[in-house]
Amino acid sequence: MNKLITTCLLAFGLTNMIAAQEKSVEIRVIQTSDVHGCFFPYDFINQKSMSGSLARVSSYVKSLRKEYGDNLLLLDNGDILQGQPTCYYCNFIKPEMPNVAASVINHMGYDAQTIGNHDIETGHAVYDKWIKEVKCPMLGANIIDTTTGYPYLKPYVIFEREGVRIAVLGLTTPAIPNWLNVRLWAGLRFEDMVKSANYWTKHIIENEHPDVIIGLFHSGRDGGITTDSYDENASLRIANEVSGFDLILYGHDHKSNKENVKNNDGSNVLCLNPSSNANFVCDATIKVTLNNGKVTGKSITGEIHDIRQQPIDKEFIEIFKNDIDSVNYFVTRKIGTFKNSIYTRDSYFGSSAFCDLIHNLQLKITGADISFNAPLSFDECIKAGDVHVSDMFNLYKYENQIYVVKMTGKEIHNYLEMSYGLWTNTMQSPDDHIMLLEHNGNGADGYGFKNLAFNFDSAAGIDYEVDVTKPYEKKVRITGMTNGEPFDENKWYKVAMNSYRGNGGGELLTKGAGIPHDSLPERIIYESELDQRYYLMKEIEKAGIMAPEPNNNWHFVPKSFTEKAIIKDKKLLFGIN
């Protein structure tokens, strides 16, 4: 009997010892991306409540921290410094104050953050100050300091939770020099993401011995600008080609997505993108089984979580009340009066009061011969009546400068051919769509543009027609200068445009006009000191009362095709006739 009891006790003790050696650790990971200044549940541009915002994310994270404590990692993926007037106010109107983009990150207890192209677009003075104010690690392994040859930011960070080592590697899109003036990123270079990910994952595995590797990438799924040197959107390629990642959290392209990718080495990689404006978050759960300190099991699941019905964190709002009040005071200042309403949606179907107001102000400010401009918002309106600072963010969405670029008439023609090729269908009959559309878009009937509308440039200063029955590169016929002079394809012209376009953004100057990218700097003959919105606002203030009307310098032909198609597509996209 004694032997039996002893044997049972030994077996019981051994079982307990084995159980004590094995444990399961669960880690929750929440990621935001492309917040674009949506910190508070209020749209300062349109003076109305906002469905998403970090105020709602905050309440969601607080509820999870009650369960997970330190086992919750909160990450952000960049493009936080531009979008709402809150950002503009902190970046440029009151730069001496702590940047709210840093204050909210610190208050919410973010664990790490990457930097995006719209953060770089604010310029060194703004983003270097913001980086210093953010208390969590700022990551960017492929952003290289040209003086030292080392990353300008931390390449990665290691977290240890209950014996589980988690590495987070940060990367950003290397296409930034194609969009931004070199002075905004002076002293930096941006390496190919795949090359950088290969190097740093090997370094991390060899030197840090992590149990989990997370990619935090400000780069879309795929597509975008592709050159011999890099891909703009490389997240999917890294998931397929670079060994080591368990979870890739990405952004930049504003497209909500969840997919499981099988890496070339046979491993599974969960990829999540939460879209933009803090309407959704990526929500992943990492479960790791440890036996005697070694990983014996690992699973990763996740989803895109809708944050829009989440309650607002009232404490968050109270803490930032002074910031909210200051921004609201700034944006509600009256700057002029419009006699009539103007709509972005009109810009897609012909010469419009909305786009032409910007065209005409650009021509007036710069003295250029021709102006290029695109609608920067899908469907916005500035109503007749008093115009306020807030309306300027609908009139002009981004903090671009104004450029004047030297172009030949032939280059101008080719530029417009590419623009309208992105924008319009080649109609075979009057029953076809006039716009290049795809389903599952953001239009009223589930339709949206196939391509990005902020690349749909029209022109002022020239008269032309667009034949929608003609194929790509044969649609545009320029009939002359608007001032009555002939248009000459062999002549040089001064062309006003925004700095995004002037630096190669959208590839209309490079692929369209055929100007080599490295030749663009020598073509720029004027660049404004301040942002475009500032100059537009000053011109409206100077005028006092304006009645914006279309220039009617261009239109779609033939009428027998376009009239019916415009009505149909306008209804599909905007629910109106």
C-alpha angles and dihedrals in degrees: 000000000000090000091050092050091047091050092050092049091049091049091047091049093048091050090050091048091052090046090049090053093053122066139161122227122196120198125186119208123196121187133188124190138181092011089164096197096310093140098133130044091249129091103220091188097058096025095236141106119285125226098216131023136139088272087073094040087054093058091048093050092047091055091051094046089060087064103031105029110181089356089080116089117197115199135178126202105206139254091104100126099070136048113062126055086250088075096044090050094052096039101046115001098048104013091155092069122083107274109252088217087067096038095056092046090052094045093050092048100238113190099208141352139195126213124242136206093258089054090054089047090068090068135241096289092058104037097039089054091046092050090054092049096050109090098201122074114281109215133205116140095176097048102097128197103227091209097056102022089228129109113286089219133030108289095212144347132219124219123189118203120176092331095316115120114211123189121200115196118195126208134165134202111280092210092089095107088059091063110028138064110255092239089067091061100025112159094023137098128190118224127209108276097223092051092047093046091052092052097045099043089055090047092049094047093048098043107026102032095212125190093209131026120200123191115213103192130177091203131097129246097267142313125050121107112358122185137162087266104046151345119243092214110036106149095107092045091053091048089054101039111027117075122219107047121120098175131018118196111189144163141158097112095068091228117133109225144161124187141150113229126199108221120220088253091058098255124129121244121191111214122195133179120182098198115226150300094042093280091127138019132204108245117192132173120207116196117190126182115207126195115187089341094308125112111248098164139020134178131174125195131168150160143195104258120208108229098181097096094044114116117256115255100242093193089055091053092048093051092053097038094114091051091049092049093048093051092045091053090050097050097044094061111119115236103171148322132267118207091205139025121256126205133202090213092068090063093073096057104045144311105341138193090231098055094033092056088060092042092052094046091049091052092047095047096047106027089229124158097229136019131210122198139154133201104263096196126051098229121355134146136203105203127220112267133046115008118212136192088261090063090061089069089059092044091050119012105189138050095247124149124231115254133188112209129190111237136165120236089250091054091049090052093049091046091056092045090059092044095052090040088061091046112037135054125232099244120215095181139006088260093065125096115265091205125062098247139173132191124250090048129134096262127118093261098038093271127122140169116286090222135037111285094212086072093056098105122183124185140232127197091050132070117227146148131222116218106207092193091064123088126251112297092021101068103090125075115181110205100185148299115306090237089063098259119126119260112238121198090203096052127094117241135188108237125193118213140142121280093248089062094038091056091052102272113162089012092253091130095043109034093021106040092025097235112149111244093235089056095057097087092059090051093058109095098168136024124177120239094224134036124287095245090059093057094044089052092050092051091051090049090050093050094045096190122038135178104198113205133172116268090220089211094135139031144167120262150236099043093206088066103030105049096063094037094052091053091049097047094043088056092047093050103035107014092242137108 
